[in-house]
XYZ file of C-alpha atoms in Angstrom:
370
model
C 179.501 169.202 42.496
C 181.344 168.644 45.742
C 183.505 171.506 47.108
C 186.746 169.582 46.447
C 185.630 168.760 42.892
C 184.702 172.402 42.244
C 188.101 173.589 43.474
C 189.882 171.058 41.274
C 187.806 172.122 38.244
C 188.595 175.821 38.773
C 192.304 175.030 38.935
C 192.062 173.209 35.587
C 190.195 176.027 33.800
C 193.350 177.941 32.670
C 194.753 174.741 31.154
C 191.475 173.998 29.368
C 191.312 177.482 27.844
C 194.997 177.325 26.859
C 194.512 174.051 25.013
C 191.376 175.373 23.336
C 193.308 178.328 21.924
C 196.226 176.294 20.605
C 196.626 175.089 17.052
C 196.936 171.364 17.630
C 197.656 170.492 13.997
C 201.017 168.965 13.196
C 203.789 171.058 11.671
C 206.513 170.003 9.259
C 209.805 171.745 10.115
C 212.606 172.528 7.683
C 215.801 173.559 9.472
C 218.405 175.980 8.122
C 221.821 176.764 9.571
C 224.772 178.771 8.182
C 226.927 175.629 8.459
C 224.299 173.349 6.894
C 224.273 171.743 3.432
C 221.680 172.040 0.703
C 221.980 168.333 -0.050
C 220.913 167.589 3.539
C 217.335 166.531 4.429
C 216.636 169.722 6.406
C 216.330 168.063 9.817
C 217.557 169.659 13.018
C 220.547 167.322 12.999
C 221.251 167.820 9.271
C 219.989 171.300 8.313
C 219.894 172.998 4.946
C 222.266 175.904 4.312
C 220.399 178.470 2.220
C 216.979 179.924 1.581
C 217.302 178.697 -2.000
C 217.659 175.193 -0.560
C 214.577 175.755 1.593
C 212.643 176.952 -1.470
C 213.525 173.738 -3.337
C 212.484 171.638 -0.329
C 209.170 173.519 -0.076
C 208.460 172.933 -3.754
C 209.060 169.233 -3.285
C 206.663 169.150 -0.326
C 203.974 170.947 -2.344
C 204.399 168.578 -5.277
C 203.900 165.631 -2.931
C 200.865 167.341 -1.390
C 201.035 169.328 1.855
C 199.418 167.557 4.769
C 200.116 170.117 7.513
C 201.625 173.542 8.172
C 205.302 174.093 7.385
C 207.822 176.058 9.470
C 211.148 177.055 7.926
C 213.232 177.536 11.064
C 216.492 179.482 10.698
C 219.266 179.011 13.224
C 221.174 182.128 14.272
C 223.584 183.668 11.769
C 223.628 185.522 8.472
C 222.077 184.204 5.267
C 223.418 186.246 2.359
C 221.314 186.177 -0.791
C 222.895 186.508 -4.226
C 219.517 186.856 -5.938
C 216.050 187.832 -4.755
C 214.150 184.900 -3.269
C 210.806 184.606 -5.081
C 208.113 182.487 -3.452
C 205.028 181.461 -5.442
C 202.129 179.033 -4.843
C 204.515 176.459 -6.298
C 206.463 176.665 -3.015
C 203.624 177.782 -0.741
C 200.744 175.576 -1.830
C 197.125 176.665 -2.135
C 197.020 178.347 1.265
C 195.089 175.622 3.063
C 198.210 175.023 5.135
C 200.432 177.884 6.271
C 204.131 178.418 5.620
C 206.159 180.325 8.224
C 209.737 181.580 7.958
C 211.126 182.229 11.421
C 214.225 182.527 13.580
C 214.812 179.687 16.001
C 213.795 180.586 19.551
C 216.318 182.871 21.234
C 218.500 183.177 18.113
C 218.804 185.942 15.505
C 218.721 185.003 11.827
C 219.744 187.817 9.470
C 218.757 187.738 5.795
C 221.171 190.045 3.989
C 221.386 191.370 0.455
C 225.074 192.246 0.794
C 228.315 190.529 -0.042
C 231.387 190.604 2.174
C 234.432 192.425 0.795
C 237.798 190.746 1.205
C 240.592 192.610 2.935
C 243.197 194.152 0.672
C 242.939 197.883 1.333
C 246.031 199.970 0.663
C 246.775 203.564 1.569
C 246.678 205.990 -1.345
C 249.408 208.042 0.292
C 251.799 206.861 2.980
C 250.436 207.718 6.432
C 247.306 209.153 4.803
C 243.690 208.444 5.689
C 242.449 207.676 2.163
C 242.445 203.960 1.330
C 241.563 202.073 -1.846
C 240.369 198.518 -2.466
C 240.522 196.893 -5.899
C 237.205 195.371 -7.010
C 237.781 193.829 -10.449
C 234.122 192.707 -10.641
C 233.042 196.368 -10.395
C 235.203 197.479 -13.328
C 233.338 199.105 -16.249
C 230.091 199.090 -14.307
C 230.074 195.342 -13.665
C 228.922 195.857 -10.081
C 227.465 199.219 -9.112
C 226.409 199.750 -5.521
C 225.270 202.892 -3.728
C 225.476 201.641 -0.145
C 228.375 200.363 1.930
C 228.334 198.706 5.349
C 231.106 198.537 7.911
C 230.534 195.951 10.646
C 226.785 196.288 10.206
C 226.814 200.102 10.091
C 225.677 202.013 7.006
C 228.324 204.474 5.793
C 227.705 207.788 3.984
C 228.607 208.115 0.320
C 231.052 210.908 -0.411
C 228.925 214.066 -0.365
C 229.023 217.824 -0.117
C 228.258 219.602 2.032
C 229.321 217.172 4.739
C 226.695 218.552 7.104
C 223.519 220.369 6.223
C 222.530 221.378 2.698
C 222.963 223.928 -0.038
C 219.954 226.195 -0.553
C 218.265 227.477 -3.695
C 218.453 231.138 -4.705
C 216.863 230.703 -8.137
C 215.566 228.025 -10.532
C 216.321 228.634 -14.222
C 216.648 227.021 -17.680
C 213.348 225.123 -17.683
C 213.900 223.863 -14.136
C 217.254 222.297 -15.052
C 219.547 224.807 -13.321
C 219.748 225.586 -9.625
C 221.504 228.812 -8.703
C 222.599 228.378 -5.108
C 223.082 230.771 -2.235
C 226.442 229.121 -1.545
C 229.520 229.324 -3.799
C 230.978 226.032 -5.075
C 234.706 225.348 -5.699
C 235.856 226.144 -9.255
C 237.654 222.793 -9.493
C 234.381 220.898 -9.345
C 233.595 221.855 -12.937
C 235.811 218.956 -14.103
C 234.010 216.303 -12.048
C 232.011 213.590 -13.795
C 229.423 211.144 -12.518
C 228.185 213.489 -9.793
C 224.624 212.965 -8.568
C 222.274 215.760 -7.536
C 219.945 215.262 -4.584
C 217.117 217.717 -3.968
C 214.047 217.946 -1.784
C 211.004 220.175 -2.145
C 208.050 219.597 0.160
C 206.963 216.013 -0.688
C 209.646 215.447 -3.324
C 212.983 213.667 -2.982
C 214.865 213.631 -6.276
C 218.099 211.908 -7.341
C 219.487 212.923 -10.734
C 222.731 212.911 -12.737
C 224.537 216.233 -12.998
C 225.319 217.772 -16.393
C 227.443 220.685 -15.183
C 228.778 222.268 -12.002
C 229.734 225.926 -11.852
C 230.741 228.188 -8.994
C 227.183 229.521 -8.818
C 225.198 226.304 -9.046
C 224.321 223.007 -10.689
C 222.791 222.040 -14.038
C 220.933 218.717 -14.282
C 220.427 216.695 -17.466
C 216.684 217.244 -17.303
C 214.133 219.193 -15.275
C 214.830 218.970 -11.556
C 211.972 217.445 -9.664
C 208.791 215.879 -10.983
C 205.934 217.780 -12.588
C 203.506 215.034 -11.524
C 202.684 217.029 -8.404
C 202.133 220.744 -8.030
C 204.816 221.272 -5.356
C 207.788 221.825 -7.643
C 211.249 222.810 -6.579
C 211.683 226.563 -6.270
C 213.477 229.188 -4.231
C 210.392 229.273 -1.980
C 209.852 225.544 -1.510
C 212.223 225.040 1.438
C 214.438 223.119 -0.984
C 217.542 221.334 0.236
C 220.358 220.389 -2.119
C 223.435 218.193 -1.806
C 225.869 216.445 -4.159
C 227.160 212.857 -4.021
C 229.519 210.487 -5.804
C 232.902 212.110 -6.388
C 236.273 211.263 -4.903
C 236.782 214.966 -4.195
C 233.871 214.819 -1.764
C 235.387 211.979 0.343
C 236.986 214.228 2.926
C 235.286 213.111 6.149
C 235.966 209.846 8.051
C 233.511 207.156 6.985
C 232.804 208.574 3.528
C 233.431 206.382 0.493
C 233.432 206.519 -3.303
C 233.155 203.745 -5.905
C 235.033 204.309 -9.169
C 232.864 202.198 -11.487
C 235.229 202.623 -14.440
C 238.431 201.435 -12.734
C 236.702 199.079 -10.279
C 238.170 200.718 -7.187
C 236.525 201.518 -3.864
C 237.872 204.484 -1.894
C 237.340 204.913 1.840
C 238.263 207.850 4.081
C 239.395 206.366 7.382
C 239.707 208.041 10.740
C 243.292 208.810 11.846
C 244.944 205.557 12.897
C 242.128 203.400 11.496
C 243.096 200.373 9.375
C 240.134 199.173 7.246
C 241.840 195.790 6.787
C 240.923 195.050 10.399
C 237.231 195.766 9.820
C 234.437 193.846 8.067
C 232.999 195.611 5.017
C 230.080 194.520 2.837
C 228.330 195.969 -0.193
C 224.843 195.156 -1.465
C 224.119 193.056 -4.533
C 220.297 193.178 -4.203
C 217.574 195.803 -3.980
C 214.936 193.333 -2.739
C 215.310 190.263 -0.545
C 212.059 188.280 -0.703
C 209.099 188.570 -3.081
C 205.924 186.587 -2.443
C 204.284 186.506 -5.865
C 200.874 185.132 -6.721
C 198.746 185.768 -9.786
C 195.163 186.973 -10.358
C 194.003 183.385 -10.820
C 196.330 181.874 -8.203
C 196.806 184.103 -5.189
C 199.594 183.293 -2.719
C 198.062 182.758 0.726
C 198.792 182.056 4.359
C 202.454 183.089 4.677
C 204.229 184.367 7.780
C 207.614 185.947 8.529
C 208.469 186.013 12.221
C 211.396 187.335 14.274
C 213.761 187.727 11.329
C 216.164 190.556 10.543
C 216.122 191.731 6.916
C 219.050 193.951 6.100
C 221.510 195.587 3.706
C 219.839 196.284 0.373
C 220.584 198.901 -2.275
C 218.568 201.459 -4.211
C 218.220 201.945 -7.953
C 219.221 205.016 -9.944
C 218.067 204.817 -13.581
C 220.144 206.620 -16.184
C 217.813 209.634 -16.100
C 217.462 209.639 -12.331
C 214.367 209.292 -10.190
C 212.049 212.218 -9.616
C 210.124 211.973 -6.378
C 206.349 212.063 -6.249
C 205.338 211.098 -2.701
C 205.707 208.235 -0.203
C 208.837 206.944 -1.924
C 207.216 206.664 -5.358
C 209.073 208.262 -8.264
C 208.628 209.071 -11.947
C 210.278 210.493 -15.060
C 207.217 212.374 -16.268
C 203.429 212.040 -16.188
C 203.403 208.806 -18.215
C 204.193 206.412 -15.351
C 204.889 206.269 -11.630
C 207.184 203.640 -10.101
C 206.986 202.079 -6.643
C 210.112 201.980 -4.495
C 211.802 198.661 -3.901
C 211.294 196.803 -0.620
C 213.102 194.153 1.379
C 209.875 192.153 1.580
C 207.294 192.517 -1.208
C 203.875 190.904 -1.610
C 202.106 190.708 -5.001
C 198.689 189.047 -5.346
C 199.029 187.695 -1.824
C 196.606 187.502 1.116
C 196.393 186.235 4.705
C 199.873 187.479 5.517
C 201.719 188.166 8.754
C 204.976 189.979 9.384
C 205.590 189.853 13.117
C 208.580 190.650 15.306
C 210.846 191.321 12.305
C 213.551 193.977 12.229
C 214.503 195.942 9.113
C 217.752 197.916 8.856
C 220.104 199.526 6.335
C 217.705 199.338 3.406
C 218.117 201.232 0.146
C 214.371 201.711 -0.252
C 211.420 200.332 1.690
C 210.921 197.574 4.255
C 207.557 195.991 3.364
C 205.515 196.593 0.214
C 201.974 195.383 -0.475
C 201.354 195.505 -4.222
C 198.345 194.797 -6.415
C 196.043 192.031 -5.195
């Protein structure tokens, strides 16, 4: 090889290696945009509007027979889900070709499980800081949520104490009663719907309260799970706090949902008008579930550079007694996994890359059986 030829070849080497490492197969692109339409073809010029629309388009592609990889490209903006998006091999194919959900380059697509609340706040007392918003759909338990977001910020439910925790002096009555080191107000004995939160080593428990006295709290059932040996006790470094009463909403940012009357209360800062702010409340506990089956595993799925946000958490009627790592139980008969924004069941060859998770009621990513 002549010197000039050798020099030219060495200059081309980086390009050769770059091309060798690239996936040169064609890719079908489905475009989504907040101002799109689900009756559109999903092109860049005429994008779809929702992830439900993208799911329907994917199913149609699979039924026709996938011939290359598919990219679902989301333009910047918020995509609010009203129900969990479930993806199966019916929308993903047999895994020979990959399906990728991704933000468009340089833009941020947010997949949210929350619903915007319309302005309409009114002051409970003139010149006061407590405001109320009527939510007819929440009346008589029609819509129960345990998280609230103000301009993308998660707000604290009404709780006591406002900072720190109560501490346990004694556990009595078959682990149902906590006698506290701190005295509670006598007026709290009339409160209903209060929720008890306790920690003890690996446990995090949420339970309905049966009774509040000046000396402590009585739960409906044993406090903390007996699945593990580290039970709540006066020696277990236990921390205790109460949530979910209007009487507790005494600090700016705290809120309370009256599920009987369908009214949302918010304690504003002095001079703050909530009608000038954007509020949202979650309607979902999980955003996306990729679900295969033992005989038909979902394969070759990617989620890239997305933001998954604003989900809620579940409180069964008897509460949730913590075990470890977010799992919870009622007793020794069964243990439940926490919810997750992105869940995989009987799924393999998966990638979650460059995604951001925020303001979630439970977990971010969950890998289940299979």
